[in-house]
Tab-separated table of C-alpha atoms in Angstrom:
chain	number	residue	atom	x	y	z
A	1	UNK	CA	95.927	127.150	104.831
A	2	UNK	CA	95.944	124.358	107.581
A	3	UNK	CA	96.369	125.470	111.339
A	4	UNK	CA	98.809	123.789	113.385
A	5	UNK	CA	98.394	124.131	117.417
A	6	UNK	CA	101.924	123.069	119.039
A	7	UNK	CA	102.036	122.202	122.657
A	8	UNK	CA	105.285	122.991	123.695
A	9	UNK	CA	106.096	125.723	121.285
A	10	UNK	CA	108.905	127.536	123.619
A	11	UNK	CA	110.683	124.418	123.903
A	12	UNK	CA	113.585	123.149	122.452
A	13	UNK	CA	111.823	121.234	119.560
A	14	UNK	CA	108.764	122.935	119.677
A	15	UNK	CA	110.106	126.468	118.565
A	16	UNK	CA	112.432	124.831	115.778
A	17	UNK	CA	109.171	123.004	114.441
A	18	UNK	CA	107.069	126.311	114.580
A	19	UNK	CA	109.646	127.946	112.641
A	20	UNK	CA	109.732	125.108	110.171
A	21	UNK	CA	105.989	125.386	109.680
A	22	UNK	CA	106.018	128.967	109.173
A	23	UNK	CA	108.778	129.086	106.626
A	24	UNK	CA	106.848	126.683	104.394
A	25	UNK	CA	104.540	129.517	104.037
A	26	UNK	CA	101.986	126.461	104.384
A	27	UNK	CA	100.477	126.637	108.040
A	28	UNK	CA	99.186	129.013	110.402
A	29	UNK	CA	100.877	128.459	113.684
A	30	UNK	CA	99.413	128.688	116.995
A	31	UNK	CA	101.379	128.293	120.574
A	32	UNK	CA	100.559	127.118	124.054
A	33	UNK	CA	102.490	129.702	126.410
A	34	UNK	CA	102.028	129.143	130.114
A	35	UNK	CA	103.107	132.784	130.953
A	36	UNK	CA	102.667	136.417	129.281
A	37	UNK	CA	106.268	136.590	128.792
A	38	UNK	CA	106.383	133.338	126.747
A	39	UNK	CA	103.358	134.471	124.870
A	40	UNK	CA	105.174	137.664	123.978
A	41	UNK	CA	108.115	135.515	122.566
A	42	UNK	CA	105.951	133.457	120.646
A	43	UNK	CA	104.073	136.590	119.170
A	44	UNK	CA	107.922	137.913	118.264
A	45	UNK	CA	108.289	134.817	116.345
A	46	UNK	CA	104.928	135.453	114.487
A	47	UNK	CA	103.178	132.477	116.219
A	48	UNK	CA	99.610	133.237	117.852
A	49	UNK	CA	100.044	132.535	121.312
A	50	UNK	CA	97.349	130.766	123.354
A	51	UNK	CA	97.808	131.569	127.163
A	52	UNK	CA	97.203	128.579	129.201
A	53	UNK	CA	98.878	125.070	130.037
A	54	UNK	CA	97.701	121.486	129.580
A	55	UNK	CA	96.457	121.040	133.216
A	56	UNK	CA	93.939	124.153	133.027
A	57	UNK	CA	93.377	123.302	129.358
A	58	UNK	CA	89.937	125.157	128.915
A	59	UNK	CA	91.736	128.172	126.922
A	60	UNK	CA	93.516	126.157	124.484
A	61	UNK	CA	90.354	123.563	123.814
A	62	UNK	CA	88.118	126.657	123.269
A	63	UNK	CA	90.669	127.931	120.448
A	64	UNK	CA	90.670	124.364	118.752
A	65	UNK	CA	87.001	124.758	118.365
A	66	UNK	CA	86.646	128.326	117.866
A	67	UNK	CA	89.419	128.584	115.410
A	68	UNK	CA	88.920	125.177	113.976
A	69	UNK	CA	92.509	123.842	114.350
A	70	UNK	CA	93.170	121.184	112.133
A	71	UNK	CA	96.362	119.494	113.735
A	72	UNK	CA	97.595	119.721	117.338
A	73	UNK	CA	101.220	118.691	117.756
A	74	UNK	CA	102.542	117.609	121.621
A	75	UNK	CA	106.387	118.456	122.141
A	76	UNK	CA	105.700	119.335	125.557
A	77	UNK	CA	107.772	116.698	127.235
A	78	UNK	CA	105.414	116.731	130.031
A	79	UNK	CA	105.694	112.902	130.315
A	80	UNK	CA	102.492	111.221	131.414
A	81	UNK	CA	100.867	114.377	131.607
A	82	UNK	CA	100.422	113.759	127.712
A	83	UNK	CA	97.611	111.258	128.679
A	84	UNK	CA	95.598	114.258	129.816
A	85	UNK	CA	96.157	116.168	126.483
A	86	UNK	CA	95.114	112.975	124.752
A	87	UNK	CA	91.865	112.764	126.455
A	88	UNK	CA	91.114	116.185	126.088
A	89	UNK	CA	91.558	116.136	122.437
A	90	UNK	CA	89.564	112.866	121.616
A	91	UNK	CA	86.617	114.817	123.522
A	92	UNK	CA	86.993	117.997	121.249
A	93	UNK	CA	87.693	115.535	118.223
A	94	UNK	CA	84.408	113.831	118.985
A	95	UNK	CA	82.517	116.940	119.414
A	96	UNK	CA	83.757	118.010	116.181
A	97	UNK	CA	82.443	114.958	114.363
A	98	UNK	CA	79.298	114.969	116.187
A	99	UNK	CA	78.310	118.480	115.448
A	100	UNK	CA	79.242	117.675	111.457
A	101	UNK	CA	76.928	114.768	111.642
A	102	UNK	CA	74.303	116.616	113.238
A	103	UNK	CA	74.472	119.306	110.564
A	104	UNK	CA	74.233	116.565	107.394
A	105	UNK	CA	77.802	117.316	106.561
A	106	UNK	CA	81.412	115.767	106.380
A	107	UNK	CA	84.460	116.901	108.130
A	108	UNK	CA	88.030	115.998	108.440
A	109	UNK	CA	89.205	114.767	111.863
A	110	UNK	CA	91.075	116.893	114.283
A	111	UNK	CA	94.849	115.761	113.666
A	112	UNK	CA	97.320	114.717	116.560
A	113	UNK	CA	100.921	114.226	116.304
A	114	UNK	CA	102.408	112.968	119.661
A	115	UNK	CA	106.113	113.335	119.990
A	116	UNK	CA	107.495	110.081	121.880
A	117	UNK	CA	111.154	108.945	121.767
A	118	UNK	CA	113.398	106.305	120.487
A	119	UNK	CA	114.194	105.045	124.154
A	120	UNK	CA	111.070	103.173	124.385
A	121	UNK	CA	113.133	100.563	122.052
A	122	UNK	CA	115.424	99.853	125.213
A	123	UNK	CA	119.202	99.534	124.849
A	124	UNK	CA	120.488	97.341	122.222
A	125	UNK	CA	123.166	97.515	119.150
A	126	UNK	CA	120.252	94.635	117.689
A	127	UNK	CA	118.870	96.550	114.371
A	128	UNK	CA	115.529	98.058	115.189
A	129	UNK	CA	112.316	99.642	113.328
A	130	UNK	CA	109.333	101.501	114.462
A	131	UNK	CA	107.511	98.388	113.467
A	132	UNK	CA	108.778	96.601	116.194
A	133	UNK	CA	106.732	96.012	119.216
A	134	UNK	CA	107.980	97.947	122.466
A	135	UNK	CA	106.776	97.737	126.049
A	136	UNK	CA	105.451	94.106	125.986
A	137	UNK	CA	106.775	91.058	127.024
A	138	UNK	CA	107.717	89.804	123.804
A	139	UNK	CA	109.727	92.829	122.864
A	140	UNK	CA	113.445	92.103	122.188
A	141	UNK	CA	114.623	94.674	124.762
A	142	UNK	CA	112.665	96.584	127.534
A	143	UNK	CA	112.505	100.616	127.608
A	144	UNK	CA	114.581	101.955	130.552
A	145	UNK	CA	112.491	102.845	133.773
A	146	UNK	CA	112.090	106.511	133.005
A	147	UNK	CA	110.145	105.933	130.065
A	148	UNK	CA	108.508	102.716	130.719
A	149	UNK	CA	104.961	104.199	130.652
A	150	UNK	CA	105.489	105.962	127.111
A	151	UNK	CA	104.716	102.667	125.109
A	152	UNK	CA	101.210	102.241	126.561
A	153	UNK	CA	100.683	106.015	125.688
A	154	UNK	CA	101.799	105.735	122.284
A	155	UNK	CA	99.365	102.791	121.728
A	156	UNK	CA	96.348	104.709	123.462
A	157	UNK	CA	97.213	107.509	120.734
A	158	UNK	CA	97.112	105.426	117.849
A	159	UNK	CA	93.935	103.737	119.081
A	160	UNK	CA	92.256	107.006	119.255
A	161	UNK	CA	91.920	107.117	115.170
A	162	UNK	CA	88.153	106.727	115.394
A	163	UNK	CA	87.670	110.472	116.556
A	164	UNK	CA	91.431	111.893	115.824
A	165	UNK	CA	93.833	111.458	112.870
A	166	UNK	CA	96.775	110.224	114.887
A	167	UNK	CA	100.635	109.729	114.190
A	168	UNK	CA	103.567	109.244	116.793
A	169	UNK	CA	107.018	110.370	116.179
A	170	UNK	CA	110.172	109.069	118.064
A	171	UNK	CA	113.045	111.155	117.785
A	172	UNK	CA	116.530	109.991	118.691
A	173	UNK	CA	118.747	111.664	121.235
A	174	UNK	CA	118.298	115.295	120.319
A	175	UNK	CA	121.419	117.708	119.898
A	176	UNK	CA	122.196	121.084	118.369
A	177	UNK	CA	121.893	124.546	119.693
A	178	UNK	CA	121.461	124.654	123.467
A	179	UNK	CA	121.466	120.799	123.653
A	180	UNK	CA	120.144	121.148	127.061
A	181	UNK	CA	119.476	117.421	127.345
A	182	UNK	CA	123.409	117.025	126.767
A	183	UNK	CA	124.242	119.271	129.973
A	184	UNK	CA	124.704	116.306	132.496
A	185	UNK	CA	127.304	114.818	130.224
A	186	UNK	CA	128.738	118.297	128.767
A	187	UNK	CA	128.891	120.303	132.566
A	188	UNK	CA	131.687	118.225	134.058
A	189	UNK	CA	133.521	118.845	130.999
A	190	UNK	CA	133.270	122.330	130.988
A	191	UNK	CA	133.949	122.770	134.787
A	192	UNK	CA	137.220	120.399	134.682
A	193	UNK	CA	138.101	122.775	131.730
A	194	UNK	CA	137.750	126.009	133.754
A	195	UNK	CA	139.326	124.547	136.612
A	196	UNK	CA	141.824	123.114	134.865
A	197	UNK	CA	141.241	119.458	136.715
A	198	UNK	CA	143.178	116.489	135.604
A	199	UNK	CA	139.838	114.380	135.611
A	200	UNK	CA	136.416	114.943	134.392
A	201	UNK	CA	134.134	112.397	135.664
A	202	UNK	CA	130.903	111.744	133.698
A	203	UNK	CA	127.853	109.422	134.521
A	204	UNK	CA	128.105	107.685	130.978
A	205	UNK	CA	128.618	104.462	129.647
A	206	UNK	CA	131.825	104.526	127.454
A	207	UNK	CA	130.171	101.270	125.351
A	208	UNK	CA	126.842	103.264	124.391
A	209	UNK	CA	126.070	104.043	121.259
A	210	UNK	CA	122.919	106.263	121.168
A	211	UNK	CA	120.730	107.101	118.108
A	212	UNK	CA	121.173	110.819	117.530
A	213	UNK	CA	119.226	113.686	115.423
A	214	UNK	CA	119.700	117.036	115.022
A	215	UNK	CA	117.206	119.638	116.386
A	216	UNK	CA	116.528	121.020	113.023
A	217	UNK	CA	116.082	117.345	111.829
A	218	UNK	CA	113.883	116.419	114.370
A	219	UNK	CA	111.610	119.366	113.655
A	220	UNK	CA	111.413	118.721	110.125
A	221	UNK	CA	110.415	115.182	110.867
A	222	UNK	CA	107.364	116.267	112.785
A	223	UNK	CA	106.785	118.833	110.267
A	224	UNK	CA	106.411	115.995	107.554
A	225	UNK	CA	104.237	113.972	110.082
A	226	UNK	CA	101.679	116.914	110.136
A	227	UNK	CA	101.522	117.353	106.325
A	228	UNK	CA	100.965	113.569	105.764
A	229	UNK	CA	98.762	112.695	108.673
A	230	UNK	CA	95.706	112.627	106.318
A	231	UNK	CA	97.610	110.089	103.996
A	232	UNK	CA	98.705	108.108	106.973
A	233	UNK	CA	96.274	107.842	109.770
A	234	UNK	CA	93.404	105.202	109.109
A	235	UNK	CA	94.781	103.849	105.920
A	236	UNK	CA	96.364	100.720	107.179
A	237	UNK	CA	99.749	102.109	107.416
A	238	UNK	CA	101.281	101.960	111.244
A	239	UNK	CA	101.475	105.633	112.014
A	240	UNK	CA	104.673	105.196	114.409
A	241	UNK	CA	108.095	106.808	113.076
A	242	UNK	CA	111.618	106.616	114.547
A	243	UNK	CA	113.641	109.799	113.657
A	244	UNK	CA	117.262	108.946	113.731
A	245	UNK	CA	120.032	110.336	111.772
A	246	UNK	CA	122.963	108.725	112.982
A	247	UNK	CA	124.198	106.249	115.710
A	248	UNK	CA	127.728	107.243	117.278
A	249	UNK	CA	129.646	106.272	120.217
A	250	UNK	CA	129.123	108.223	123.290
A	251	UNK	CA	132.952	107.598	124.465
A	252	UNK	CA	134.064	109.238	120.896
A	253	UNK	CA	131.264	111.972	121.529
A	254	UNK	CA	132.479	113.141	124.859
A	255	UNK	CA	136.055	112.848	123.924
A	256	UNK	CA	135.381	114.889	120.930
A	257	UNK	CA	133.407	117.470	123.255
A	258	UNK	CA	136.176	117.830	125.656
A	259	UNK	CA	138.784	118.535	122.892
A	260	UNK	CA	136.374	121.486	121.362
A	261	UNK	CA	136.109	122.735	125.291
A	262	UNK	CA	139.771	122.782	125.262
A	263	UNK	CA	140.078	120.380	128.151
A	264	UNK	CA	143.522	118.749	128.164
A	265	UNK	CA	143.032	115.860	131.112
A	266	UNK	CA	141.412	112.474	131.326
A	267	UNK	CA	137.746	112.004	130.596
A	268	UNK	CA	136.396	109.098	133.048
A	269	UNK	CA	133.196	107.479	132.249
A	270	UNK	CA	131.528	105.570	135.075
A	271	UNK	CA	128.382	103.639	133.852
A	272	UNK	CA	125.153	105.261	135.818
A	273	UNK	CA	123.543	102.369	137.849
A	274	UNK	CA	120.843	104.265	139.892
A	275	UNK	CA	120.052	107.626	137.967
A	276	UNK	CA	117.089	106.954	135.811
A	277	UNK	CA	117.803	109.645	133.458
A	278	UNK	CA	121.540	108.897	132.933
A	279	UNK	CA	120.637	105.351	132.014
A	280	UNK	CA	118.073	106.526	129.777
A	281	UNK	CA	120.593	108.782	128.397
A	282	UNK	CA	123.031	106.034	127.604
A	283	UNK	CA	120.304	103.866	125.506
A	284	UNK	CA	122.120	102.150	122.353
A	285	UNK	CA	119.803	102.508	119.413
A	286	UNK	CA	120.416	101.019	115.954
A	287	UNK	CA	117.790	102.213	113.773
A	288	UNK	CA	117.630	103.165	110.257
A	289	UNK	CA	114.246	105.599	110.175
A	290	UNK	CA	114.020	103.803	106.645
A	291	UNK	CA	109.888	104.086	107.020
A	292	UNK	CA	110.056	108.046	108.052
A	293	UNK	CA	112.162	108.653	104.932
A	294	UNK	CA	110.033	106.543	102.479
A	295	UNK	CA	106.501	107.219	103.713
A	296	UNK	CA	106.631	110.694	105.323
A	297	UNK	CA	109.618	112.073	102.647
A	298	UNK	CA	111.696	113.059	105.468
A	299	UNK	CA	115.267	113.643	104.754
A	300	UNK	CA	117.514	114.809	107.561
A	301	UNK	CA	120.108	117.402	106.736
A	302	UNK	CA	122.254	117.817	109.989
A	303	UNK	CA	123.852	114.312	109.839
A	304	UNK	CA	126.773	113.494	112.445
A	305	UNK	CA	127.246	115.128	115.837
A	306	UNK	CA	130.952	114.026	116.046
A	307	UNK	CA	132.051	115.580	112.808
A	308	UNK	CA	131.145	119.065	113.779
A	309	UNK	CA	131.424	119.094	117.430
A	310	UNK	CA	133.517	122.213	117.627
A	311	UNK	CA	130.215	123.626	116.551
A	312	UNK	CA	127.803	121.948	118.955
A	313	UNK	CA	130.004	122.103	121.801
A	314	UNK	CA	130.632	125.856	121.526
A	315	UNK	CA	127.044	126.298	120.899
A	316	UNK	CA	126.076	124.540	124.209
A	317	UNK	CA	128.921	126.613	125.964
A	318	UNK	CA	127.204	129.766	125.005
A	319	UNK	CA	123.635	128.555	125.825
A	320	UNK	CA	124.928	128.274	129.404
A	321	UNK	CA	126.227	131.771	129.499
A	322	UNK	CA	122.701	133.113	128.187
A	323	UNK	CA	120.865	131.000	130.581
A	324	UNK	CA	122.738	131.745	134.228
């Protein structure tokens, strides 16, 4: 049974991914936990915890070697800290291959799935593909400043295929469940509803058309990448895959969220100018994810945010109660 280590297993996407892998019955799942309480949470979910973090990496690197972990998935969202994760894994992967060579045997490479995001495409309603160049001068659009470093990391990941089997997955703007990334957009609506205000001002671009994906579909896409990794890496297939299930109007999203929360006033959207996160959040993305469907066999199941906004808005509201 393949062993998978998830860096970021207690996080938003990481937890869904871990449970998806476990439900398949085909994987033993390990998770990196920063604290004993997080380790206990993983244990309760039948995930084998490794206490440590990506900075002090000795603990999890030792487990990769001793337990012979087959695939490591980075869904940590630690931004450019993922460079350290990559360098550590390259070292472990190289040591594994060298040990096999000395023993006169062949061994599979250590697998690595890095989770990036579709914001690297920049903001445009022109159709894009995961085969399009990103972050270089001849790219059609440039990524927002918040993630301008990420295309170089993606290239570093796929260039490590001499010692690792590598795939990069790029989920769209993730929603569903606690939807923490939507808090800066939903909270003004919630507060205005609670105070019976007449106007809710939100740092958002009403012309934005974000590429979206439900958290469970993001998890299933990464799960598919884990399982297809040996068939993709090093075969000539470009190992980068966008994961987007729908493209919807930010204006309609927020107006439907307001209605679901019971807000009776006016939703006023103010296009962000200086807030790097808000600018990235409002990227328009037009990607079909056709290659992920064809090559990974991925099929999103929870398609459409606005259509079920009554459910998603209430899920976000409830998550705010439990997190406070």
